[in-house]
Structure formats: structure tokens, C-alpha cells
Coordinates of C-alpha atoms in Angstrom, one line a residue:
Chain A
M20 CA -31.6 -49.1 -2.6
G21 CA -31.3 -45.1 -3.3
E22 CA -33.9 -43.3 -5.0
L23 CA -33.2 -42.7 -8.8
I24 CA -32.7 -39.0 -10.0
N25 CA -34.5 -39.2 -13.4
G26 CA -32.7 -36.6 -15.5
R27 CA -34.8 -37.6 -18.6
E28 CA -38.0 -37.0 -16.8
L29 CA -36.9 -33.7 -15.2
A30 CA -35.3 -32.5 -18.4
D31 CA -38.8 -33.4 -20.2
K32 CA -40.5 -31.4 -17.7
M33 CA -38.5 -28.3 -18.0
Q34 CA -38.4 -28.4 -21.5
S35 CA -42.3 -28.4 -21.7
E36 CA -42.1 -25.4 -19.3
L37 CA -40.0 -23.9 -21.9
K38 CA -42.1 -24.5 -24.6
V39 CA -44.8 -22.6 -23.0
E40 CA -42.5 -19.8 -22.2
V41 CA -41.3 -19.5 -25.8
N42 CA -45.0 -19.4 -26.9
E43 CA -45.6 -16.5 -24.4
L44 CA -42.5 -14.8 -25.7
A45 CA -43.6 -15.1 -29.2
K46 CA -46.6 -12.7 -28.5
S47 CA -44.2 -9.9 -27.4
G48 CA -42.2 -10.8 -30.5
I49 CA -39.3 -12.5 -29.2
K50 CA -38.2 -15.6 -30.8
P51 CA -35.1 -17.0 -29.1
G52 CA -32.4 -18.5 -31.5
L53 CA -29.6 -20.4 -31.3
V54 CA -26.7 -21.2 -33.8
V55 CA -24.6 -24.1 -33.3
I56 CA -21.3 -24.2 -35.3
L57 CA -19.8 -27.5 -36.1
V58 CA -16.3 -27.6 -37.7
G59 CA -15.5 -30.8 -39.6
D60 CA -17.3 -34.1 -39.2
N61 CA -16.3 -35.8 -35.9
P62 CA -19.2 -38.3 -35.7
A63 CA -19.7 -37.6 -31.8
S64 CA -19.9 -33.9 -32.4
K65 CA -22.4 -34.6 -35.1
T66 CA -24.5 -36.4 -33.0
Y67 CA -24.5 -33.8 -30.0
V68 CA -25.3 -31.1 -32.7
K69 CA -28.3 -32.8 -34.0
N70 CA -29.6 -33.6 -30.4
K71 CA -29.5 -30.1 -29.6
N72 CA -31.0 -29.2 -32.7
I73 CA -33.7 -31.6 -32.1
A74 CA -34.2 -30.3 -28.6
A75 CA -34.3 -26.6 -29.9
G76 CA -37.1 -27.5 -32.5
K77 CA -39.1 -29.0 -29.8
I78 CA -39.4 -26.2 -27.7
G79 CA -39.8 -23.8 -30.3
I80 CA -36.2 -22.2 -30.3
H81 CA -35.3 -20.8 -33.6
S82 CA -32.1 -23.1 -34.4
K83 CA -29.6 -23.4 -37.1
I84 CA -26.6 -25.5 -37.6
E85 CA -23.7 -23.9 -39.3
H86 CA -21.7 -26.7 -40.5
V87 CA -18.1 -25.8 -42.0
A88 CA -15.2 -27.7 -43.4
E89 CA -12.5 -29.0 -40.9
T90 CA -10.3 -26.9 -43.5
I91 CA -11.5 -23.5 -42.1
N92 CA -8.8 -21.3 -40.8
E93 CA -8.9 -19.5 -37.6
A94 CA -9.3 -16.0 -39.1
E95 CA -12.2 -17.4 -41.1
L96 CA -14.0 -18.9 -37.9
L97 CA -13.5 -15.8 -36.0
T98 CA -15.2 -13.7 -39.1
L99 CA -17.9 -16.2 -38.7
I100 CA -18.3 -15.7 -35.0
G101 CA -18.3 -11.9 -35.7
K102 CA -21.2 -12.2 -37.9
Y103 CA -23.1 -14.2 -35.6
N104 CA -22.5 -11.9 -32.7
K105 CA -24.1 -9.1 -34.9
D106 CA -27.1 -11.0 -36.0
D107 CA -29.6 -10.2 -33.6
Q108 CA -31.7 -13.3 -34.7
F109 CA -29.4 -15.3 -32.5
H110 CA -29.3 -14.9 -28.8
G111 CA -27.0 -17.8 -28.2
I112 CA -23.9 -19.0 -30.0
L113 CA -22.6 -22.3 -29.6
V114 CA -19.1 -23.5 -31.0
Q115 CA -19.2 -27.5 -30.9
L116 CA -15.7 -28.7 -29.3
P117 CA -13.2 -30.2 -29.8
L118 CA -11.9 -27.9 -32.6
P119 CA -9.4 -29.2 -35.1
K120 CA -5.9 -28.7 -34.0
H121 CA -4.9 -26.0 -36.3
I122 CA -7.5 -23.8 -34.3
D123 CA -6.8 -22.1 -30.7
E124 CA -9.9 -23.1 -29.0
E125 CA -9.4 -20.4 -26.3
K126 CA -9.3 -17.8 -28.9
I127 CA -12.4 -18.7 -30.4
L128 CA -14.4 -18.9 -27.2
L129 CA -12.9 -15.4 -26.4
A130 CA -14.4 -14.4 -29.7
I131 CA -17.9 -15.1 -28.6
D132 CA -19.9 -12.3 -27.5
P133 CA -20.3 -13.0 -23.7
E134 CA -24.1 -12.3 -23.6
K135 CA -24.3 -14.9 -26.5
D136 CA -22.3 -17.3 -24.5
V137 CA -25.0 -20.0 -23.9
D138 CA -22.5 -22.5 -22.8
G139 CA -21.0 -20.5 -20.3
F140 CA -17.3 -21.3 -21.4
H141 CA -16.2 -17.8 -21.9
P142 CA -13.5 -16.5 -19.2
M143 CA -15.6 -13.3 -18.4
N144 CA -18.6 -15.4 -17.7
L145 CA -16.5 -18.2 -15.8
G146 CA -15.0 -15.3 -13.8
R147 CA -18.3 -13.8 -13.3
L148 CA -19.4 -17.1 -11.9
F149 CA -16.4 -17.2 -9.7
I150 CA -17.2 -14.1 -7.8
N151 CA -21.0 -15.1 -7.4
E152 CA -21.9 -12.5 -10.2
P153 CA -25.3 -13.3 -12.4
T154 CA -24.0 -15.0 -15.5
M155 CA -24.2 -17.5 -18.2
I156 CA -23.3 -21.1 -16.4
P157 CA -21.7 -24.2 -17.9
C158 CA -24.6 -26.2 -18.6
T159 CA -23.8 -29.7 -17.2
P160 CA -23.1 -28.4 -13.6
Y161 CA -26.0 -26.0 -13.9
G162 CA -28.1 -29.0 -14.8
I163 CA -27.0 -30.9 -11.8
M164 CA -27.9 -28.0 -9.3
K165 CA -31.3 -28.2 -11.0
M166 CA -31.6 -31.8 -10.3
F167 CA -30.6 -31.1 -6.4
E168 CA -33.3 -28.5 -6.3
A169 CA -36.1 -30.7 -8.1
Y170 CA -35.1 -33.6 -5.7
D171 CA -34.9 -31.4 -2.5
V172 CA -31.3 -32.4 -1.9
D173 CA -30.0 -29.9 1.1
L174 CA -26.4 -28.6 0.2
E175 CA -25.9 -26.3 3.1
G176 CA -22.9 -27.4 5.6
K177 CA -22.7 -30.4 3.7
N178 CA -19.5 -32.3 2.5
A179 CA -19.5 -32.1 -1.2
V180 CA -16.6 -33.8 -3.1
V181 CA -16.4 -33.4 -6.8
I182 CA -13.9 -35.9 -8.6
G183 CA -12.4 -34.3 -11.6
R184 CA -11.3 -30.6 -12.5
S185 CA -12.2 -29.7 -15.7
N186 CA -12.9 -26.0 -16.5
I187 CA -16.4 -26.9 -17.8
V188 CA -17.6 -29.4 -15.0
G189 CA -15.4 -29.8 -11.9
K190 CA -14.4 -26.3 -11.2
P191 CA -17.7 -24.6 -11.8
M192 CA -19.4 -27.5 -10.1
S193 CA -17.3 -26.7 -7.3
Q194 CA -18.0 -22.9 -7.3
L195 CA -22.0 -23.7 -7.8
L196 CA -21.8 -25.9 -4.5
L197 CA -20.0 -23.5 -2.7
M198 CA -22.5 -21.0 -3.5
E199 CA -25.0 -23.1 -1.8
N200 CA -23.0 -23.2 1.5
A201 CA -21.5 -26.7 0.9
T202 CA -17.8 -27.6 2.0
V203 CA -16.3 -28.4 -1.1
T204 CA -13.3 -30.7 -1.8
I205 CA -11.9 -30.9 -5.5
A206 CA -10.3 -34.3 -5.9
H207 CA -8.5 -35.5 -9.3
S208 CA -6.2 -37.8 -10.7
K209 CA -3.2 -36.8 -8.2
T210 CA -5.2 -37.1 -5.1
K211 CA -4.0 -39.6 -3.0
N212 CA -6.4 -42.0 -1.0
L213 CA -9.0 -41.1 -3.6
E214 CA -11.3 -43.7 -2.1
A215 CA -11.1 -42.3 1.5
V216 CA -11.6 -38.8 0.2
A217 CA -14.7 -39.7 -1.6
K218 CA -16.1 -41.6 1.3
E219 CA -16.2 -38.5 3.3
A220 CA -18.8 -37.2 0.8
D221 CA -22.5 -36.5 1.5
I222 CA -22.6 -35.3 -2.0
L223 CA -20.2 -37.0 -4.7
V224 CA -20.3 -35.4 -8.1
V225 CA -17.9 -37.9 -10.3
A226 CA -16.7 -36.4 -13.7
I227 CA -13.4 -38.2 -14.2
G228 CA -14.3 -39.9 -17.4
R229 CA -13.4 -43.4 -16.5
G230 CA -16.2 -46.0 -17.1
H231 CA -17.3 -47.8 -13.7
F232 CA -14.3 -46.2 -11.9
V233 CA -16.4 -45.4 -8.6
T234 CA -17.2 -48.5 -6.9
K235 CA -19.0 -49.1 -3.6
E236 CA -15.6 -48.9 -1.7
F237 CA -15.8 -44.7 -2.5
V238 CA -19.4 -44.2 -1.4
K239 CA -20.8 -43.5 2.2
P240 CA -24.1 -45.0 3.0
G241 CA -26.6 -42.4 2.5
A242 CA -24.6 -40.2 -0.1
V243 CA -26.0 -38.5 -3.0
V244 CA -24.2 -39.7 -5.9
I245 CA -24.1 -37.6 -9.4
D246 CA -22.7 -39.4 -12.2
V247 CA -21.3 -37.3 -15.1
G248 CA -19.4 -40.0 -17.0
M249 CA -20.4 -40.7 -20.8
N250 CA -17.8 -43.8 -21.5
H251 CA -18.5 -46.8 -23.9
D252 CA -17.8 -50.4 -22.6
E253 CA -15.7 -53.2 -24.6
N254 CA -19.3 -53.7 -26.3
G255 CA -19.7 -50.1 -27.3
K256 CA -22.5 -49.7 -24.6
L257 CA -22.9 -46.1 -22.8
I258 CA -21.5 -46.6 -19.2
G259 CA -21.0 -44.0 -16.5
D260 CA -18.0 -43.3 -14.0
V261 CA -20.0 -44.8 -11.4
K262 CA -20.5 -48.8 -11.1
F263 CA -24.4 -48.1 -10.7
D264 CA -25.4 -51.6 -9.6
E265 CA -23.6 -51.6 -6.5
V266 CA -23.4 -48.0 -5.7
S267 CA -27.1 -47.6 -5.9
E268 CA -27.3 -50.1 -3.0
L269 CA -25.6 -47.4 -0.7
A270 CA -26.4 -44.0 -2.2
S271 CA -29.5 -42.2 -0.8
Y272 CA -30.2 -40.7 -4.4
I273 CA -28.1 -41.6 -7.6
T274 CA -28.4 -40.3 -11.4
P275 CA -28.2 -43.2 -13.9
V276 CA -26.2 -43.4 -17.4
P277 CA -27.9 -42.6 -19.7
K278 CA -30.9 -40.6 -18.6
G279 CA -29.4 -38.9 -15.7
V280 CA -27.0 -36.0 -16.2
G281 CA -26.9 -36.0 -20.3
P282 CA -30.4 -34.7 -20.8
M283 CA -30.2 -32.0 -18.1
T284 CA -27.2 -30.6 -20.1
I285 CA -29.1 -29.9 -23.3
T286 CA -31.8 -28.6 -21.2
M287 CA -30.0 -26.0 -19.7
L288 CA -28.6 -25.1 -23.0
M289 CA -32.0 -24.2 -23.9
Y290 CA -32.9 -22.6 -20.9
Q291 CA -29.9 -20.2 -21.2
T292 CA -31.0 -19.4 -25.0
V293 CA -34.5 -18.3 -23.8
Q294 CA -32.9 -16.3 -20.9
A295 CA -30.3 -14.7 -23.4
A296 CA -33.1 -13.8 -25.8
K297 CA -35.2 -12.1 -23.0
K298 CA -32.2 -10.4 -21.8
Q299 CA -31.2 -9.0 -25.2
K300 CA -34.4 -7.7 -26.1
Chain B
M65 CA 8.5 -26.1 16.9
G66 CA 7.9 -25.3 13.5
E67 CA 10.0 -23.3 11.0
L68 CA 9.1 -19.7 10.3
I69 CA 8.1 -18.7 7.0
N70 CA 9.6 -15.0 7.0
G71 CA 7.4 -13.3 4.6
R72 CA 9.2 -10.1 5.6
E73 CA 12.7 -11.5 4.3
L74 CA 11.5 -13.0 1.2
A75 CA 9.4 -9.9 0.4
D76 CA 12.7 -8.0 1.0
K77 CA 14.7 -10.5 -1.2
M78 CA 12.0 -10.5 -4.1
Q79 CA 11.9 -6.4 -3.9
S80 CA 16.0 -6.2 -4.5
E81 CA 15.5 -8.4 -7.3
L82 CA 12.7 -6.4 -8.8
K83 CA 14.9 -3.2 -8.3
V84 CA 17.9 -4.7 -10.2
E85 CA 15.3 -5.4 -12.9
V86 CA 13.8 -2.3 -13.0
N87 CA 17.2 -0.7 -13.4
E88 CA 17.8 -3.2 -16.4
L89 CA 14.4 -2.2 -17.9
A90 CA 15.4 1.4 -17.7
K91 CA 18.3 0.9 -20.3
S92 CA 15.5 -0.2 -22.7
G93 CA 13.5 2.9 -21.7
I94 CA 11.0 1.1 -19.9
K95 CA 9.9 2.5 -16.7
P96 CA 6.9 0.7 -15.0
G97 CA 4.4 3.1 -13.6
L98 CA 1.4 2.4 -11.0
V99 CA -1.4 4.6 -10.2
V100 CA -3.1 3.9 -7.0
I101 CA -6.7 5.5 -6.9
L102 CA -7.8 6.5 -3.4
V103 CA -11.4 7.6 -2.8
G104 CA -12.1 9.3 0.4
D105 CA -10.4 9.4 3.7
N106 CA -10.5 5.7 5.3
P107 CA -7.5 5.8 7.7
A108 CA -6.9 2.1 6.9
S109 CA -7.0 2.6 3.1
K110 CA -4.6 5.6 3.4
T111 CA -2.1 3.5 5.2
Y112 CA -2.3 0.7 2.5
V113 CA -1.9 3.1 -0.3
K114 CA 1.1 4.9 1.7
N115 CA 2.7 1.6 2.0
K116 CA 2.3 0.5 -1.5
N117 CA 3.8 3.9 -2.5
I118 CA 6.7 3.5 -0.3
A119 CA 7.5 0.0 -1.8
A120 CA 7.1 1.3 -5.3
G121 CA 9.5 4.0 -4.6
K122 CA 12.3 1.9 -3.2
I123 CA 12.1 -0.4 -6.2
G124 CA 12.1 2.3 -8.7
I125 CA 8.6 2.0 -9.9
H126 CA 7.0 5.3 -11.0
S127 CA 3.8 5.5 -8.7
K128 CA 1.4 8.1 -8.3
I129 CA -1.5 8.4 -5.8
E130 CA -4.5 10.0 -7.4
H131 CA -6.7 10.8 -4.0
V132 CA -10.3 11.9 -5.1
A133 CA -13.0 13.0 -2.3
E134 CA -15.6 10.8 -0.9
T135 CA -17.9 12.6 -3.0
I136 CA -16.7 11.6 -6.5
N137 CA -19.5 10.0 -8.1
E138 CA -19.6 6.8 -10.3
A139 CA -19.4 8.3 -13.7
E140 CA -16.4 10.8 -12.6
L141 CA -14.5 7.6 -11.2
L142 CA -15.0 5.8 -14.6
T143 CA -13.8 8.8 -16.4
L144 CA -10.8 8.7 -14.3
I145 CA -10.0 5.2 -14.9
G146 CA -10.5 5.5 -18.5
K147 CA -7.7 8.2 -18.5
Y148 CA -5.5 5.9 -17.0
N149 CA -6.4 3.0 -19.3
K150 CA -5.1 5.0 -22.1
D151 CA -2.3 6.9 -20.4
D152 CA 1.1 4.6 -21.2
Q153 CA 3.1 5.7 -18.3
F154 CA 1.0 3.7 -16.0
H155 CA 1.0 -0.2 -16.7
G156 CA -1.0 -0.8 -13.5
I157 CA -4.2 0.5 -12.2
L158 CA -5.2 -0.2 -8.4
V159 CA -8.5 1.1 -6.9
Q160 CA -8.1 0.9 -3.2
L161 CA -11.1 -0.8 -2.0
P162 CA -13.6 -0.5 -0.1
L163 CA -15.4 2.2 -2.0
P164 CA -17.8 4.5 -0.8
K165 CA -21.5 2.8 -0.6
H166 CA -22.8 5.2 -3.5
I167 CA -20.3 3.4 -5.9
D168 CA -20.6 0.0 -7.5
E169 CA -17.6 -1.9 -6.8
E170 CA -18.0 -4.4 -9.5
K171 CA -19.0 -1.7 -12.3
I172 CA -15.4 0.1 -11.3
L173 CA -13.3 -3.0 -11.3
L174 CA -14.6 -4.1 -14.8
A175 CA -13.7 -0.5 -16.3
I176 CA -10.1 -1.2 -15.5
D177 CA -8.3 -2.5 -18.4
P178 CA -7.4 -6.2 -17.5
E179 CA -3.8 -5.7 -18.9
K180 CA -3.4 -3.0 -16.3
D181 CA -5.3 -5.0 -13.5
V182 CA -2.3 -5.6 -11.1
D183 CA -4.5 -6.5 -8.4
G184 CA -6.3 -9.3 -10.5
F185 CA -9.7 -8.6 -9.4
H186 CA -11.1 -8.1 -12.9
P187 CA -13.8 -10.9 -13.7
M188 CA -11.5 -11.5 -17.0
N189 CA -8.5 -12.2 -15.2
L190 CA -10.3 -14.2 -12.4
G191 CA -11.9 -16.2 -15.2
R192 CA -8.4 -16.7 -17.0
L193 CA -7.0 -17.9 -13.5
F194 CA -9.8 -20.4 -13.1
I195 CA -9.2 -22.0 -16.5
N196 CA -5.5 -22.1 -16.0
E197 CA -4.5 -19.4 -18.6
P198 CA -1.7 -17.0 -18.0
T199 CA -3.1 -13.8 -16.2
M200 CA -3.0 -11.3 -13.2
I201 CA -3.3 -13.2 -10.3
P202 CA -4.7 -11.7 -6.9
C203 CA -1.6 -10.7 -4.8
T204 CA -2.2 -12.4 -1.4
P205 CA -2.8 -16.2 -2.5
Y206 CA 0.1 -15.1 -5.5
G207 CA 2.5 -14.2 -2.7
I208 CA 1.6 -17.3 -0.7
M209 CA 2.5 -19.7 -3.5
K210 CA 5.9 -17.9 -3.9
M211 CA 6.3 -18.7 -0.1
F212 CA 5.7 -22.3 -0.8
E213 CA 8.0 -22.1 -3.8
A214 CA 10.7 -20.6 -1.6
Y215 CA 10.4 -22.9 1.3
D216 CA 10.0 -26.1 -1.1
V217 CA 6.8 -26.9 0.3
D218 CA 5.6 -29.9 -2.0
L219 CA 1.9 -29.3 -2.7
E220 CA 1.5 -32.4 -5.3
G221 CA -1.2 -34.7 -3.9
K222 CA -1.3 -33.2 -0.8
N223 CA -4.4 -32.4 1.4
A224 CA -4.7 -28.6 1.1
V225 CA -7.7 -26.8 3.3
V226 CA -8.7 -23.3 2.7
I227 CA -10.7 -21.6 5.4
G228 CA -12.5 -18.7 3.8
R229 CA -14.0 -18.4 0.5
S230 CA -13.5 -14.7 -0.6
N231 CA -13.1 -13.6 -4.2
I232 CA -9.6 -12.3 -3.5
V233 CA -8.2 -14.7 -1.3
G234 CA -9.9 -18.0 -0.7
K235 CA -11.2 -18.9 -4.2
P236 CA -8.2 -17.9 -6.1
M237 CA -6.0 -19.6 -3.5
S238 CA -8.0 -22.9 -4.0
Q239 CA -7.5 -22.5 -7.6
L240 CA -3.5 -22.1 -7.3
L241 CA -3.5 -25.0 -5.1
L242 CA -5.3 -26.9 -7.5
M243 CA -3.1 -26.0 -10.2
E244 CA -0.1 -27.6 -8.1
N245 CA -2.2 -30.7 -8.2
A246 CA -3.1 -30.5 -4.4
T247 CA -6.5 -32.0 -3.4
V248 CA -8.3 -28.9 -2.3
T249 CA -11.0 -28.2 0.3
I250 CA -12.7 -25.0 0.6
A251 CA -14.2 -24.7 4.3
H252 CA -16.2 -21.5 5.4
S253 CA -18.4 -19.9 8.2
K254 CA -21.1 -22.6 7.2
T255 CA -18.8 -25.8 7.4
K256 CA -20.0 -28.3 9.8
N257 CA -17.0 -29.7 12.1
L258 CA -14.8 -27.3 10.9
E259 CA -12.0 -28.4 13.3
A260 CA -12.2 -31.8 11.8
V261 CA -11.9 -30.7 8.3
A262 CA -8.9 -28.3 9.2
K263 CA -7.2 -31.3 10.9
E264 CA -7.1 -33.2 7.7
A265 CA -5.0 -30.5 6.3
D266 CA -1.3 -31.1 5.2
I267 CA -1.6 -27.5 3.8
L268 CA -3.8 -25.0 5.9
V269 CA -4.5 -21.6 4.6
V270 CA -6.6 -19.4 7.0
A271 CA -8.3 -16.6 5.9
I272 CA -11.7 -16.4 7.9
G273 CA -10.9 -12.8 9.5
R274 CA -11.4 -13.7 13.1
G275 CA -8.4 -13.3 15.4
H276 CA -6.8 -16.3 17.0
F277 CA -9.8 -18.5 15.6
V278 CA -7.4 -21.5 14.5
T279 CA -6.3 -23.1 17.9
K280 CA -4.0 -26.3 17.9
E281 CA -7.0 -28.3 18.0
F282 CA -7.6 -27.6 14.2
V283 CA -4.0 -28.5 13.1
K284 CA -2.4 -32.0 12.0
P285 CA 1.1 -32.1 13.5
G286 CA 3.5 -31.4 10.7
A287 CA 1.1 -29.3 8.8
V288 CA 2.2 -26.2 6.9
V289 CA 0.1 -23.2 8.4
I290 CA -0.4 -20.1 6.4
D291 CA -2.1 -17.2 8.2
V292 CA -3.8 -14.4 6.3
G293 CA -5.6 -12.9 9.0
M294 CA -4.9 -8.9 10.0
N295 CA -7.0 -8.5 13.1
H296 CA -6.6 -6.2 16.0
D297 CA -7.1 -7.5 19.6
E298 CA -8.7 -5.7 22.3
N299 CA -5.5 -3.8 22.7
G300 CA -5.1 -2.7 19.2
K301 CA -2.3 -5.2 18.6
L302 CA -2.2 -6.6 15.3
I303 CA -2.9 -10.6 15.4
G304 CA -3.6 -13.2 12.8
D305 CA -6.4 -15.9 12.6
V306 CA -4.2 -18.4 14.1
K307 CA -3.1 -18.7 17.6
F308 CA 0.5 -18.6 16.9
D309 CA 2.0 -19.6 20.0
E310 CA 0.2 -22.9 20.2
V311 CA -0.1 -24.0 16.8
S312 CA 3.7 -23.0 15.9
E313 CA 4.3 -26.2 18.4
L314 CA 2.8 -28.8 15.8
A315 CA 3.1 -27.0 12.6
S316 CA 6.2 -28.0 10.3
Y317 CA 6.1 -24.4 8.6
I318 CA 4.0 -21.2 9.9
T319 CA 3.8 -17.9 9.0
P320 CA 3.7 -15.1 11.5
V321 CA 1.6 -12.0 11.7
P322 CA 3.1 -9.4 11.2
K323 CA 5.9 -10.2 8.8
G324 CA 4.4 -13.0 7.2
V325 CA 1.8 -13.0 4.3
G326 CA 1.2 -9.0 4.5
P327 CA 4.8 -8.0 2.8
M328 CA 4.2 -10.7 0.3
T329 CA 0.9 -9.4 -0.9
I330 CA 2.4 -5.8 -1.6
T331 CA 5.7 -7.6 -3.2
M332 CA 3.4 -9.4 -5.8
L333 CA 1.7 -6.1 -6.8
M334 CA 4.9 -4.6 -7.6
Y335 CA 6.1 -7.9 -9.7
Q336 CA 2.7 -7.7 -11.6
T337 CA 3.3 -3.9 -12.2
V338 CA 6.8 -4.7 -13.6
Q339 CA 5.4 -7.8 -15.5
A340 CA 2.7 -5.6 -16.9
A341 CA 5.3 -2.8 -18.1
K342 CA 7.2 -5.5 -20.0
K343 CA 4.3 -6.9 -21.7
Q344 CA 2.8 -3.7 -22.5
K345 CA 5.9 -2.5 -24.2

């Protein structure tokens, strides 16, 4: 039975440390601020935004939810972002995705000042990450790297396989693993013999978005397994991309869902907001 | 014996096509222009710059070599780039690397207008590439993609292994292969069992910078082998990273050195200069 990587516990620890840091910063007159822009009434988006707001509040980050109607047009949304780019109360700006179809997501992300892009989705920040320059980093893969660090998972020279190639998880994850000298394979829905490819992994990160997709046949005994999935089963229960019960028998370390990667994502958002506040001061 | 991928021939064909296009553009008053900024007197850099100038001339691209002394300081070089950013005679700006140690390369690349960055090295363009947005693409991997296309090499679902993780070859190469639905592994100097990893490749791109490093033990029979290396042996002869004589016995397709990847790199630079001119018009 593999050891559990407890994302909830690590997130709580990091958030406590951030709270101390925010208290310290207050003494020098720095109050980190985060504005979350929510367009429309997607229930999942509302939940995510609410959770970010709660986390910020606990840490002492000044946070604001800017909730605008689904009918806002692109120009109005760009104007709103422009306003927050100039507002020095807010060091981080996050636009909750997805946006309504009449708005070009790429254009919106480009409009955010890269220095305030605490989500790490701006092409300039992704480009800087790609060339190993210090930058804002997408929060989910960044949180996973913090897990490896906390659990002393050695990455150098290891075979890492990332299943999934999204711009915000799979690709930046691969780059972060590469920076730690892992040999990195990016696999995806078009990969032939996905089982065999995954089974070569010492480190397996699964972000394919299909509930219980990764079974024990995909996993080499002793592998470290990270489950980024957030799916709902037929009963509405939150499940990961990994069939935890059987894979945990084989893995050396494994993250659960929930209480695995999820809490770390929010934590890294807070972490980068605090970093941004320090840098912008 | 594998079929030769003749980079020289393909480059000549593409350059002829570009010449026709440049002639056509002239009728609408468009004259693509490229300025190459050369700092100091590094002999290799001088050769590269001269070759770029010759290629541009043949195609009918207006090209200029701006040769400045090694002693130029960063501020002066930034001013020079600023001048060409504004000069609408030049649609492409290329700063020949490496730069002298007293100049911050990253800062210089950032100063080039991304629209004129025909080398594809600007972090904004690398970021756009990373998220599959249309952009300028580093010329060496872009040229390799054109080779695959010209020789009908199917990439979908194939195991591609890239040896080398530089910002201008290995990493963008991986991203381009991924965009064509290959399963991509990035291997490098810290990879364990590099031979075994390479031997899994249907498509093997070698950009490790060590002469004759890849022997037949690294290659699966039938693999497509692309050699990005430009090394000199003890007699000063130009050799690739791949031991061509023995690997060509196993490969289904293979690029030689010279007359393989090299001519395609220059060609893609010209191609992107023409594209930039059309776009900036």
C-alpha cells in the first residue's frame, strides 16, 4: 500500500505559513490583493470563485469578487481588466474560466498585465516558463511540484509520464518536470499503447479528465501517482482519473481525490498573489 | 539502407517558391526586409550572417547586415533594436547569437517587436507556440516539420523522442511534434538509459551537440532519424550528432550532415520574413 500524499494537509500548512507572511508584510504597509472576475452564473465557476475567496480571507489577502453578467461584451470586459491592471490595491487578477462563447478567451488572458497574472496563463508567462525564466506558473502543476518537494520525491533522471496535454496542466507540468531533470513523456488521447507508455513511468501524472481511467494495468509497482482528475461518477460523487483503490496497492506514493491536488491549486494561487504583492511593491 | 531526407534539395525548392512569391508581392508594393544585427567578430557568427544575407539576396528579400563593435553596450543595442522596430522597411529583425558577455541576451530578445521576431525566440512567441496559437516558430524545428511534410512522414500516434532540451530546438520541437499528435519524450544529458529510451522512438530527433553520439544501438529498425548536430571532428570536418554510416543502415529515413537540417533553418528564416512582411502590410 502506497503512502498517501495528503494535499489537504500540505495546503493547510502552506496557507498557515502564508498567513504569517501576510501579517509580516502588513508591518511594511503591504496588503496583497486579489480580484477574481466572474462572468455569468455557471454553478461550478461560482463554487470555485467562492472557495478562492474563502482561502484568501483566511490568509488575510484582500480579495474581491467582481461578478458581471453573462451579457457583458468583450470590450467591456477588456475595460474592466484595464481598470484592475492600473489599480495598485490588486496585485493579482484572475478571470474565472470558461468564459461565455461570445468572448475570446485568448484575447482576455492577453489583456491581463503579466505581472498580475497569478494564474500563470498569459502567453508571456508561459513563454518565460518554457525557457526556464522566473515567472508566474500555472497553479496546478506548481502545486504538484510542491508536493514532490514536501514528500522528498526525487525527480532527477526519472521517467516521468504526463497523461494529458492541456495548456494549463499537462504542458507546464512537463516543463516543470524537465527543469528538475526528469526524462519527460507527454501522452494523450492519440497515444498508442497508453497502458504500456504509462507503465514505464517512475512518476505518473494523470490529467486526462476521465473518471477512473487509470487502472492498475497502467502502473509500474513503486511508481509515484498524481491524480489531477475532478470527475463526477453516476451518483454525483467526486472521483479522480485514477482508480485509487487498486492503484494505491501498487504505487509508492499516491494523491487521493478529493484532498489531493485540488487544495494545492488554490494554495499556489494565494502564494503567487503574495509573491506578486512583494514584487510590485 | 534508409532513404535520405535531402535538406539541401528541399531548401532549394522552397527558396525558389519564395522567390516567386516575393516577385508577386513586389507588384503590390511589398518588399520583405530583414535586418541581421551582428555584434563583434566571432568568425562562426560572421559566416552564419553572411549565409543568411546570401540566401535573402537570392530570394529577393531586402537584407541588411548591421555590424556593430563588440564594445557596444546594452543600452546602445536596445536603442538600435528600437530603431528597427519602428522602421517599416524591415519586417524581420534577427540578432545573431551568442552576444558578448556584458550584454543580457534575454533582455535583448525581449526588446524585439514579437511581430518582427523571425527567429521565434521571443518569450511571447514561444508562449504562443506552447498554447498552439499561430506565431513565429524557431526555424530549426520548423524546418524539420517541413521535412516530415515533404517526405510524408506520418507523426500521429507515433513515439517521438527528442534528445536535447534547448529553448530553440529541443523544446519547440517537442511542442510541434505534440501538435501533430505524436507521443513525445524529451530526453537529455541526465536521462538514464538514453540508448533504451531512444530505441523506443519511431521518430528520433537528435540535438545534443556531441559528434557521432548516436550509434546504431540507439536506433530502432525503421525509425526516422533527424540529425540537428553541427560538430567538427579532430580534422575540422563538419559532422552530425548521429553516426550516419551505421545508423543509415537501420533508419527508414535519415538526414545527412551537411545538407540536412542546416539549409532548412535558413530557409524557414526567409519564409517567416516573407510571412511577416505580408502580415505587417
